[in-house]
Amino acid sequence: MLPMVEGHVAVICVAVAALALTAAALGIVGEATTKSKSFVRYDGENCVYLKTPAFGCGVAAAASLLTGQVVLTAAAGCWGHCRARSDHRRATAGVVVVLSLLSWFLAILAACAFLVGALKNQSGERRPKEGVTTLYRCTVLVAGVFAGGSFFSVAAAVAGIASYVAHEAAAGFGPPAQPPPLSETDGPR
């Protein structure tokens, strides 16, 4: 049987999961919009890339994912190091740090994939590439960049949420840290 989760932990986990799923959905939409063959035209001198929703989807997906990561990091109090909690168990603290680092690593990979996909799908004119064997030497984004970003965004959220839940569970061990009470004779002198 699962232990009861505190209300604030559940709210943060749901919010981060929603942001990660939003990023993944935007990545899937971005991937679907890059499949159009009419995305690139050749005007005789330049490759003309038409506007598609992939650019906006990639930027929004990266922003959504990174927002979720920042929420988790802020909720756990881990800016450079995790805030001091009462009676942290060393093994749990190690797991928390490893999962948190893994989560950030995967989130950065996902954000880079989303942003590369967005930039490669930006509308405008570009010179044809030399040495490319495609028609008119116009390059397009390879399939799977947005899909990979979607996968990594979900994996980052899972690792981040696991880290946060483990961190909060470890914080629940032992009495809360409180300063010793001041006696009447311990006042300022």
mmCIF file with all atom_site columns, C-alpha atoms in Angstrom:
data_model
loop_
_atom_site.group_PDB
_atom_site.id
_atom_site.type_symbol
_atom_site.label_atom_id
_atom_site.label_alt_id
_atom_site.label_comp_id
_atom_site.label_asym_id
_atom_site.label_entity_id
_atom_site.label_seq_id
_atom_site.pdbx_PDB_ins_code
_atom_site.Cartn_x
_atom_site.Cartn_y
_atom_site.Cartn_z
_atom_site.occupancy
_atom_site.B_iso_or_equiv
_atom_site.pdbx_formal_charge
_atom_site.auth_seq_id
_atom_site.auth_comp_id
_atom_site.auth_asym_id
_atom_site.auth_atom_id
_atom_site.pdbx_PDB_model_num
ATOM 1   C CA . MET A 1 1   ? 0.000  0.000  0.000   1.00 0.00 ? 1   MET A CA 1
ATOM 2   C CA . LEU A 1 2   ? 1.286  3.458  -0.913  1.00 0.00 ? 2   LEU A CA 1
ATOM 3   C CA . PRO A 1 3   ? 1.825  5.985  1.856   1.00 0.00 ? 3   PRO A CA 1
ATOM 4   C CA . MET A 1 4   ? -0.316 9.103  1.819   1.00 0.00 ? 4   MET A CA 1
ATOM 5   C CA . VAL A 1 5   ? 1.239  11.966 -0.105  1.00 0.00 ? 5   VAL A CA 1
ATOM 6   C CA . GLU A 1 6   ? 1.084  15.448 1.344   1.00 0.00 ? 6   GLU A CA 1
ATOM 7   C CA . GLY A 1 7   ? -1.116 17.890 -0.540  1.00 0.00 ? 7   GLY A CA 1
ATOM 8   C CA . HIS A 1 8   ? 1.650  20.231 -1.702  1.00 0.00 ? 8   HIS A CA 1
ATOM 9   C CA . VAL A 1 9   ? 3.694  17.309 -3.028  1.00 0.00 ? 9   VAL A CA 1
ATOM 10  C CA . ALA A 1 10  ? 0.743  16.026 -5.057  1.00 0.00 ? 10  ALA A CA 1
ATOM 11  C CA . VAL A 1 11  ? 0.007  19.485 -6.486  1.00 0.00 ? 11  VAL A CA 1
ATOM 12  C CA . ILE A 1 12  ? 3.611  20.025 -7.553  1.00 0.00 ? 12  ILE A CA 1
ATOM 13  C CA . CYS A 1 13  ? 3.862  16.549 -9.089  1.00 0.00 ? 13  CYS A CA 1
ATOM 14  C CA . VAL A 1 14  ? 0.624  17.023 -11.050 1.00 0.00 ? 14  VAL A CA 1
ATOM 15  C CA . ALA A 1 15  ? 1.708  20.472 -12.243 1.00 0.00 ? 15  ALA A CA 1
ATOM 16  C CA . VAL A 1 16  ? 5.103  19.216 -13.405 1.00 0.00 ? 16  VAL A CA 1
ATOM 17  C CA . ALA A 1 17  ? 3.545  16.174 -15.097 1.00 0.00 ? 17  ALA A CA 1
ATOM 18  C CA . ALA A 1 18  ? 1.087  18.457 -16.904 1.00 0.00 ? 18  ALA A CA 1
ATOM 19  C CA . LEU A 1 19  ? 3.905  20.728 -18.099 1.00 0.00 ? 19  LEU A CA 1
ATOM 20  C CA . ALA A 1 20  ? 5.939  17.731 -19.314 1.00 0.00 ? 20  ALA A CA 1
ATOM 21  C CA . LEU A 1 21  ? 2.954  16.199 -21.093 1.00 0.00 ? 21  LEU A CA 1
ATOM 22  C CA . THR A 1 22  ? 2.257  19.569 -22.704 1.00 0.00 ? 22  THR A CA 1
ATOM 23  C CA . ALA A 1 23  ? 5.866  19.669 -23.923 1.00 0.00 ? 23  ALA A CA 1
ATOM 24  C CA . ALA A 1 24  ? 5.583  16.120 -25.255 1.00 0.00 ? 24  ALA A CA 1
ATOM 25  C CA . ALA A 1 25  ? 2.311  16.893 -27.044 1.00 0.00 ? 25  ALA A CA 1
ATOM 26  C CA . LEU A 1 26  ? 3.790  20.040 -28.588 1.00 0.00 ? 26  LEU A CA 1
ATOM 27  C CA . GLY A 1 27  ? 6.778  17.975 -29.720 1.00 0.00 ? 27  GLY A CA 1
ATOM 28  C CA . ILE A 1 28  ? 4.490  15.448 -31.394 1.00 0.00 ? 28  ILE A CA 1
ATOM 29  C CA . VAL A 1 29  ? 2.583  18.260 -33.127 1.00 0.00 ? 29  VAL A CA 1
ATOM 30  C CA . GLY A 1 30  ? 5.900  19.815 -34.192 1.00 0.00 ? 30  GLY A CA 1
ATOM 31  C CA . GLU A 1 31  ? 7.031  16.459 -35.583 1.00 0.00 ? 31  GLU A CA 1
ATOM 32  C CA . ALA A 1 32  ? 3.792  16.052 -37.520 1.00 0.00 ? 32  ALA A CA 1
ATOM 33  C CA . THR A 1 33  ? 4.062  19.514 -39.083 1.00 0.00 ? 33  THR A CA 1
ATOM 34  C CA . THR A 1 34  ? 7.599  18.909 -40.377 1.00 0.00 ? 34  THR A CA 1
ATOM 35  C CA . LYS A 1 35  ? 6.438  16.073 -42.619 1.00 0.00 ? 35  LYS A CA 1
ATOM 36  C CA . SER A 1 36  ? 4.965  18.425 -45.224 1.00 0.00 ? 36  SER A CA 1
ATOM 37  C CA . LYS A 1 37  ? 6.799  18.222 -48.552 1.00 0.00 ? 37  LYS A CA 1
ATOM 38  C CA . SER A 1 38  ? 5.612  21.727 -49.435 1.00 0.00 ? 38  SER A CA 1
ATOM 39  C CA . PHE A 1 39  ? 7.627  23.178 -46.532 1.00 0.00 ? 39  PHE A CA 1
ATOM 40  C CA . VAL A 1 40  ? 10.657 23.921 -48.757 1.00 0.00 ? 40  VAL A CA 1
ATOM 41  C CA . ARG A 1 41  ? 10.657 25.560 -52.166 1.00 0.00 ? 41  ARG A CA 1
ATOM 42  C CA . TYR A 1 42  ? 13.512 26.509 -54.421 1.00 0.00 ? 42  TYR A CA 1
ATOM 43  C CA . ASP A 1 43  ? 13.270 29.894 -56.156 1.00 0.00 ? 43  ASP A CA 1
ATOM 44  C CA . GLY A 1 44  ? 16.221 29.326 -58.480 1.00 0.00 ? 44  GLY A CA 1
ATOM 45  C CA . GLU A 1 45  ? 18.776 30.844 -56.127 1.00 0.00 ? 45  GLU A CA 1
ATOM 46  C CA . ASN A 1 46  ? 17.709 30.196 -52.521 1.00 0.00 ? 46  ASN A CA 1
ATOM 47  C CA . CYS A 1 47  ? 15.851 27.606 -50.524 1.00 0.00 ? 47  CYS A CA 1
ATOM 48  C CA . VAL A 1 48  ? 12.641 29.199 -49.285 1.00 0.00 ? 48  VAL A CA 1
ATOM 49  C CA . TYR A 1 49  ? 11.311 27.688 -46.066 1.00 0.00 ? 49  TYR A CA 1
ATOM 50  C CA . LEU A 1 50  ? 7.632  28.339 -45.469 1.00 0.00 ? 50  LEU A CA 1
ATOM 51  C CA . LYS A 1 51  ? 6.127  29.076 -42.087 1.00 0.00 ? 51  LYS A CA 1
ATOM 52  C CA . THR A 1 52  ? 4.853  26.029 -40.185 1.00 0.00 ? 52  THR A CA 1
ATOM 53  C CA . PRO A 1 53  ? 3.656  25.554 -36.596 1.00 0.00 ? 53  PRO A CA 1
ATOM 54  C CA . ALA A 1 54  ? 6.829  23.554 -35.843 1.00 0.00 ? 54  ALA A CA 1
ATOM 55  C CA . PHE A 1 55  ? 8.790  26.660 -34.842 1.00 0.00 ? 55  PHE A CA 1
ATOM 56  C CA . GLY A 1 56  ? 6.250  27.777 -32.246 1.00 0.00 ? 56  GLY A CA 1
ATOM 57  C CA . CYS A 1 57  ? 5.704  24.221 -31.033 1.00 0.00 ? 57  CYS A CA 1
ATOM 58  C CA . GLY A 1 58  ? 9.424  23.716 -30.445 1.00 0.00 ? 58  GLY A CA 1
ATOM 59  C CA . VAL A 1 59  ? 9.883  26.965 -28.529 1.00 0.00 ? 59  VAL A CA 1
ATOM 60  C CA . ALA A 1 60  ? 6.731  26.423 -26.448 1.00 0.00 ? 60  ALA A CA 1
ATOM 61  C CA . ALA A 1 61  ? 7.692  22.800 -25.700 1.00 0.00 ? 61  ALA A CA 1
ATOM 62  C CA . ALA A 1 62  ? 11.153 23.826 -24.478 1.00 0.00 ? 62  ALA A CA 1
ATOM 63  C CA . ALA A 1 63  ? 9.666  26.613 -22.334 1.00 0.00 ? 63  ALA A CA 1
ATOM 64  C CA . SER A 1 64  ? 7.047  24.282 -20.848 1.00 0.00 ? 64  SER A CA 1
ATOM 65  C CA . LEU A 1 65  ? 9.570  21.581 -20.014 1.00 0.00 ? 65  LEU A CA 1
ATOM 66  C CA . LEU A 1 66  ? 12.104 23.953 -18.463 1.00 0.00 ? 66  LEU A CA 1
ATOM 67  C CA . THR A 1 67  ? 9.352  25.618 -16.428 1.00 0.00 ? 67  THR A CA 1
ATOM 68  C CA . GLY A 1 68  ? 8.501  22.230 -14.933 1.00 0.00 ? 68  GLY A CA 1
ATOM 69  C CA . GLN A 1 69  ? 12.159 21.604 -14.098 1.00 0.00 ? 69  GLN A CA 1
ATOM 70  C CA . VAL A 1 70  ? 12.469 24.971 -12.380 1.00 0.00 ? 70  VAL A CA 1
ATOM 71  C CA . VAL A 1 71  ? 9.275  24.307 -10.389 1.00 0.00 ? 71  VAL A CA 1
ATOM 72  C CA . LEU A 1 72  ? 10.677 20.975 -9.166  1.00 0.00 ? 72  LEU A CA 1
ATOM 73  C CA . THR A 1 73  ? 14.034 22.467 -8.309  1.00 0.00 ? 73  THR A CA 1
ATOM 74  C CA . ALA A 1 74  ? 12.472 25.392 -6.463  1.00 0.00 ? 74  ALA A CA 1
ATOM 75  C CA . ALA A 1 75  ? 10.045 23.148 -4.581  1.00 0.00 ? 75  ALA A CA 1
ATOM 76  C CA . ALA A 1 76  ? 12.872 20.892 -3.448  1.00 0.00 ? 76  ALA A CA 1
ATOM 77  C CA . GLY A 1 77  ? 15.060 23.866 -2.558  1.00 0.00 ? 77  GLY A CA 1
ATOM 78  C CA . CYS A 1 78  ? 17.945 22.568 -4.675  1.00 0.00 ? 78  CYS A CA 1
ATOM 79  C CA . TRP A 1 79  ? 19.766 25.614 -6.032  1.00 0.00 ? 79  TRP A CA 1
ATOM 80  C CA . GLY A 1 80  ? 23.350 24.411 -6.001  1.00 0.00 ? 80  GLY A CA 1
ATOM 81  C CA . HIS A 1 81  ? 22.608 22.062 -3.100  1.00 0.00 ? 81  HIS A CA 1
ATOM 82  C CA . CYS A 1 82  ? 19.490 20.721 -1.449  1.00 0.00 ? 82  CYS A CA 1
ATOM 83  C CA . ARG A 1 83  ? 18.233 22.697 1.517   1.00 0.00 ? 83  ARG A CA 1
ATOM 84  C CA . ALA A 1 84  ? 19.001 21.215 4.869   1.00 0.00 ? 84  ALA A CA 1
ATOM 85  C CA . ARG A 1 85  ? 16.278 18.910 6.102   1.00 0.00 ? 85  ARG A CA 1
ATOM 86  C CA . SER A 1 86  ? 16.086 17.146 9.391   1.00 0.00 ? 86  SER A CA 1
ATOM 87  C CA . ASP A 1 87  ? 17.676 13.715 9.583   1.00 0.00 ? 87  ASP A CA 1
ATOM 88  C CA . HIS A 1 88  ? 18.323 13.085 5.866   1.00 0.00 ? 88  HIS A CA 1
ATOM 89  C CA . ARG A 1 89  ? 19.434 9.557  5.257   1.00 0.00 ? 89  ARG A CA 1
ATOM 90  C CA . ARG A 1 90  ? 22.614 9.466  3.219   1.00 0.00 ? 90  ARG A CA 1
ATOM 91  C CA . ALA A 1 91  ? 21.439 6.768  0.816   1.00 0.00 ? 91  ALA A CA 1
ATOM 92  C CA . THR A 1 92  ? 18.218 8.629  0.106   1.00 0.00 ? 92  THR A CA 1
ATOM 93  C CA . ALA A 1 93  ? 20.100 11.894 -0.359  1.00 0.00 ? 93  ALA A CA 1
ATOM 94  C CA . GLY A 1 94  ? 22.367 10.185 -2.919  1.00 0.00 ? 94  GLY A CA 1
ATOM 95  C CA . VAL A 1 95  ? 19.387 8.854  -4.853  1.00 0.00 ? 95  VAL A CA 1
ATOM 96  C CA . VAL A 1 96  ? 17.767 12.291 -4.785  1.00 0.00 ? 96  VAL A CA 1
ATOM 97  C CA . VAL A 1 97  ? 20.872 13.967 -6.196  1.00 0.00 ? 97  VAL A CA 1
ATOM 98  C CA . VAL A 1 98  ? 21.384 11.321 -8.919  1.00 0.00 ? 98  VAL A CA 1
ATOM 99  C CA . LEU A 1 99  ? 17.733 11.481 -9.998  1.00 0.00 ? 99  LEU A CA 1
ATOM 100 C CA . SER A 1 100 ? 17.778 15.280 -9.964  1.00 0.00 ? 100 SER A CA 1
ATOM 101 C CA . LEU A 1 101 ? 20.922 15.422 -12.109 1.00 0.00 ? 101 LEU A CA 1
ATOM 102 C CA . LEU A 1 102 ? 19.498 12.814 -14.485 1.00 0.00 ? 102 LEU A CA 1
ATOM 103 C CA . SER A 1 103 ? 16.294 14.815 -14.733 1.00 0.00 ? 103 SER A CA 1
ATOM 104 C CA . TRP A 1 104 ? 18.165 18.006 -15.615 1.00 0.00 ? 104 TRP A CA 1
ATOM 105 C CA . PHE A 1 105 ? 20.383 16.178 -18.117 1.00 0.00 ? 105 PHE A CA 1
ATOM 106 C CA . LEU A 1 106 ? 17.346 14.707 -19.896 1.00 0.00 ? 106 LEU A CA 1
ATOM 107 C CA . ALA A 1 107 ? 15.528 18.049 -19.768 1.00 0.00 ? 107 ALA A CA 1
ATOM 108 C CA . ILE A 1 108 ? 18.473 19.836 -21.369 1.00 0.00 ? 108 ILE A CA 1
ATOM 109 C CA . LEU A 1 109 ? 18.634 17.169 -24.093 1.00 0.00 ? 109 LEU A CA 1
ATOM 110 C CA . ALA A 1 110 ? 14.899 17.540 -24.728 1.00 0.00 ? 110 ALA A CA 1
ATOM 111 C CA . ALA A 1 111 ? 15.044 21.348 -24.743 1.00 0.00 ? 111 ALA A CA 1
ATOM 112 C CA . CYS A 1 112 ? 17.969 21.272 -27.186 1.00 0.00 ? 112 CYS A CA 1
ATOM 113 C CA . ALA A 1 113 ? 16.064 18.890 -29.477 1.00 0.00 ? 113 ALA A CA 1
ATOM 114 C CA . PHE A 1 114 ? 12.994 21.131 -29.361 1.00 0.00 ? 114 PHE A CA 1
ATOM 115 C CA . LEU A 1 115 ? 15.024 24.279 -30.039 1.00 0.00 ? 115 LEU A CA 1
ATOM 116 C CA . VAL A 1 116 ? 17.077 22.710 -32.846 1.00 0.00 ? 116 VAL A CA 1
ATOM 117 C CA . GLY A 1 117 ? 13.838 21.480 -34.404 1.00 0.00 ? 117 GLY A CA 1
ATOM 118 C CA . ALA A 1 118 ? 12.313 24.933 -34.043 1.00 0.00 ? 118 ALA A CA 1
ATOM 119 C CA . LEU A 1 119 ? 15.304 26.726 -35.556 1.00 0.00 ? 119 LEU A CA 1
ATOM 120 C CA . LYS A 1 120 ? 15.557 24.292 -38.466 1.00 0.00 ? 120 LYS A CA 1
ATOM 121 C CA . ASN A 1 121 ? 11.862 24.898 -39.192 1.00 0.00 ? 121 ASN A CA 1
ATOM 122 C CA . GLN A 1 122 ? 12.076 28.664 -39.038 1.00 0.00 ? 122 GLN A CA 1
ATOM 123 C CA . SER A 1 123 ? 10.667 30.344 -42.102 1.00 0.00 ? 123 SER A CA 1
ATOM 124 C CA . GLY A 1 124 ? 12.913 32.356 -44.389 1.00 0.00 ? 124 GLY A CA 1
ATOM 125 C CA . GLU A 1 125 ? 15.447 32.027 -47.176 1.00 0.00 ? 125 GLU A CA 1
ATOM 126 C CA . ARG A 1 126 ? 18.733 30.156 -46.943 1.00 0.00 ? 126 ARG A CA 1
ATOM 127 C CA . ARG A 1 127 ? 21.485 29.454 -49.411 1.00 0.00 ? 127 ARG A CA 1
ATOM 128 C CA . PRO A 1 128 ? 21.579 25.868 -50.739 1.00 0.00 ? 128 PRO A CA 1
ATOM 129 C CA . LYS A 1 129 ? 24.153 23.616 -49.079 1.00 0.00 ? 129 LYS A CA 1
ATOM 130 C CA . GLU A 1 130 ? 27.124 22.432 -51.107 1.00 0.00 ? 130 GLU A CA 1
ATOM 131 C CA . GLY A 1 131 ? 27.686 18.686 -51.209 1.00 0.00 ? 131 GLY A CA 1
ATOM 132 C CA . VAL A 1 132 ? 24.079 17.805 -50.365 1.00 0.00 ? 132 VAL A CA 1
ATOM 133 C CA . THR A 1 133 ? 22.591 15.278 -52.749 1.00 0.00 ? 133 THR A CA 1
ATOM 134 C CA . THR A 1 134 ? 18.942 16.268 -52.279 1.00 0.00 ? 134 THR A CA 1
ATOM 135 C CA . LEU A 1 135 ? 16.932 18.092 -54.886 1.00 0.00 ? 135 LEU A CA 1
ATOM 136 C CA . TYR A 1 136 ? 18.147 21.710 -55.172 1.00 0.00 ? 136 TYR A CA 1
ATOM 137 C CA . ARG A 1 137 ? 20.490 21.086 -52.203 1.00 0.00 ? 137 ARG A CA 1
ATOM 138 C CA . CYS A 1 138 ? 17.846 22.323 -49.734 1.00 0.00 ? 138 CYS A CA 1
ATOM 139 C CA . THR A 1 139 ? 18.191 20.650 -46.355 1.00 0.00 ? 139 THR A CA 1
ATOM 140 C CA . VAL A 1 140 ? 15.339 19.703 -44.077 1.00 0.00 ? 140 VAL A CA 1
ATOM 141 C CA . LEU A 1 141 ? 15.265 18.485 -40.502 1.00 0.00 ? 141 LEU A CA 1
ATOM 142 C CA . VAL A 1 142 ? 15.647 14.737 -40.124 1.00 0.00 ? 142 VAL A CA 1
ATOM 143 C CA . ALA A 1 143 ? 12.642 12.882 -38.803 1.00 0.00 ? 143 ALA A CA 1
ATOM 144 C CA . GLY A 1 144 ? 12.497 12.194 -35.097 1.00 0.00 ? 144 GLY A CA 1
ATOM 145 C CA . VAL A 1 145 ? 14.048 15.316 -33.569 1.00 0.00 ? 145 VAL A CA 1
ATOM 146 C CA . PHE A 1 146 ? 10.776 16.522 -32.046 1.00 0.00 ? 146 PHE A CA 1
ATOM 147 C CA . ALA A 1 147 ? 9.738  12.967 -31.164 1.00 0.00 ? 147 ALA A CA 1
ATOM 148 C CA . GLY A 1 148 ? 13.051 12.431 -29.366 1.00 0.00 ? 148 GLY A CA 1
ATOM 149 C CA . GLY A 1 149 ? 12.525 15.670 -27.476 1.00 0.00 ? 149 GLY A CA 1
ATOM 150 C CA . SER A 1 150 ? 9.049  14.462 -26.475 1.00 0.00 ? 150 SER A CA 1
ATOM 151 C CA . PHE A 1 151 ? 10.447 11.179 -25.162 1.00 0.00 ? 151 PHE A CA 1
ATOM 152 C CA . PHE A 1 152 ? 13.215 12.923 -23.225 1.00 0.00 ? 152 PHE A CA 1
ATOM 153 C CA . SER A 1 153 ? 10.770 15.447 -21.749 1.00 0.00 ? 153 SER A CA 1
ATOM 154 C CA . VAL A 1 154 ? 8.597  12.678 -20.293 1.00 0.00 ? 154 VAL A CA 1
ATOM 155 C CA . ALA A 1 155 ? 11.679 10.814 -19.021 1.00 0.00 ? 155 ALA A CA 1
ATOM 156 C CA . ALA A 1 156 ? 12.993 14.028 -17.417 1.00 0.00 ? 156 ALA A CA 1
ATOM 157 C CA . ALA A 1 157 ? 9.682  14.612 -15.673 1.00 0.00 ? 157 ALA A CA 1
ATOM 158 C CA . VAL A 1 158 ? 9.575  11.046 -14.364 1.00 0.00 ? 158 VAL A CA 1
ATOM 159 C CA . ALA A 1 159 ? 13.115 11.308 -12.969 1.00 0.00 ? 159 ALA A CA 1
ATOM 160 C CA . GLY A 1 160 ? 12.457 14.775 -11.550 1.00 0.00 ? 160 GLY A CA 1
ATOM 161 C CA . ILE A 1 161 ? 9.201  13.784 -9.878  1.00 0.00 ? 161 ILE A CA 1
ATOM 162 C CA . ALA A 1 162 ? 10.837 10.656 -8.429  1.00 0.00 ? 162 ALA A CA 1
ATOM 163 C CA . SER A 1 163 ? 13.664 12.827 -7.072  1.00 0.00 ? 163 SER A CA 1
ATOM 164 C CA . TYR A 1 164 ? 11.231 15.311 -5.551  1.00 0.00 ? 164 TYR A CA 1
ATOM 165 C CA . VAL A 1 165 ? 9.053  12.618 -3.957  1.00 0.00 ? 165 VAL A CA 1
ATOM 166 C CA . ALA A 1 166 ? 12.149 10.881 -2.529  1.00 0.00 ? 166 ALA A CA 1
ATOM 167 C CA . HIS A 1 167 ? 13.388 14.226 -1.227  1.00 0.00 ? 167 HIS A CA 1
ATOM 168 C CA . GLU A 1 168 ? 10.068 14.979 0.467   1.00 0.00 ? 168 GLU A CA 1
ATOM 169 C CA . ALA A 1 169 ? 9.856  11.430 1.856   1.00 0.00 ? 169 ALA A CA 1
ATOM 170 C CA . ALA A 1 170 ? 13.322 11.781 3.369   1.00 0.00 ? 170 ALA A CA 1
ATOM 171 C CA . ALA A 1 171 ? 12.292 15.102 4.868   1.00 0.00 ? 171 ALA A CA 1
ATOM 172 C CA . GLY A 1 172 ? 9.455  13.364 6.677   1.00 0.00 ? 172 GLY A CA 1
ATOM 173 C CA . PHE A 1 173 ? 11.834 11.238 8.775   1.00 0.00 ? 173 PHE A CA 1
ATOM 174 C CA . GLY A 1 174 ? 12.442 12.558 12.246  1.00 0.00 ? 174 GLY A CA 1
ATOM 175 C CA . PRO A 1 175 ? 11.006 15.618 13.907  1.00 0.00 ? 175 PRO A CA 1
ATOM 176 C CA . PRO A 1 176 ? 11.073 18.902 12.000  1.00 0.00 ? 176 PRO A CA 1
ATOM 177 C CA . ALA A 1 177 ? 14.151 20.976 12.657  1.00 0.00 ? 177 ALA A CA 1
ATOM 178 C CA . GLN A 1 178 ? 13.302 23.782 15.052  1.00 0.00 ? 178 GLN A CA 1
ATOM 179 C CA . PRO A 1 179 ? 15.606 26.174 16.833  1.00 0.00 ? 179 PRO A CA 1
ATOM 180 C CA . PRO A 1 180 ? 15.861 25.633 20.571  1.00 0.00 ? 180 PRO A CA 1
ATOM 181 C CA . PRO A 1 181 ? 13.445 27.819 22.546  1.00 0.00 ? 181 PRO A CA 1
ATOM 182 C CA . LEU A 1 182 ? 14.864 30.923 24.124  1.00 0.00 ? 182 LEU A CA 1
ATOM 183 C CA . SER A 1 183 ? 14.539 31.150 27.853  1.00 0.00 ? 183 SER A CA 1
ATOM 184 C CA . GLU A 1 184 ? 13.805 34.410 29.564  1.00 0.00 ? 184 GLU A CA 1
ATOM 185 C CA . THR A 1 185 ? 17.415 34.706 30.709  1.00 0.00 ? 185 THR A CA 1
ATOM 186 C CA . ASP A 1 186 ? 18.830 34.137 27.180  1.00 0.00 ? 186 ASP A CA 1
ATOM 187 C CA . GLY A 1 187 ? 17.643 37.494 25.857  1.00 0.00 ? 187 GLY A CA 1
ATOM 188 C CA . PRO A 1 188 ? 19.926 40.029 24.164  1.00 0.00 ? 188 PRO A CA 1
ATOM 189 C CA . ARG A 1 189 ? 22.483 41.659 26.434  1.00 0.00 ? 189 ARG A CA 1
#
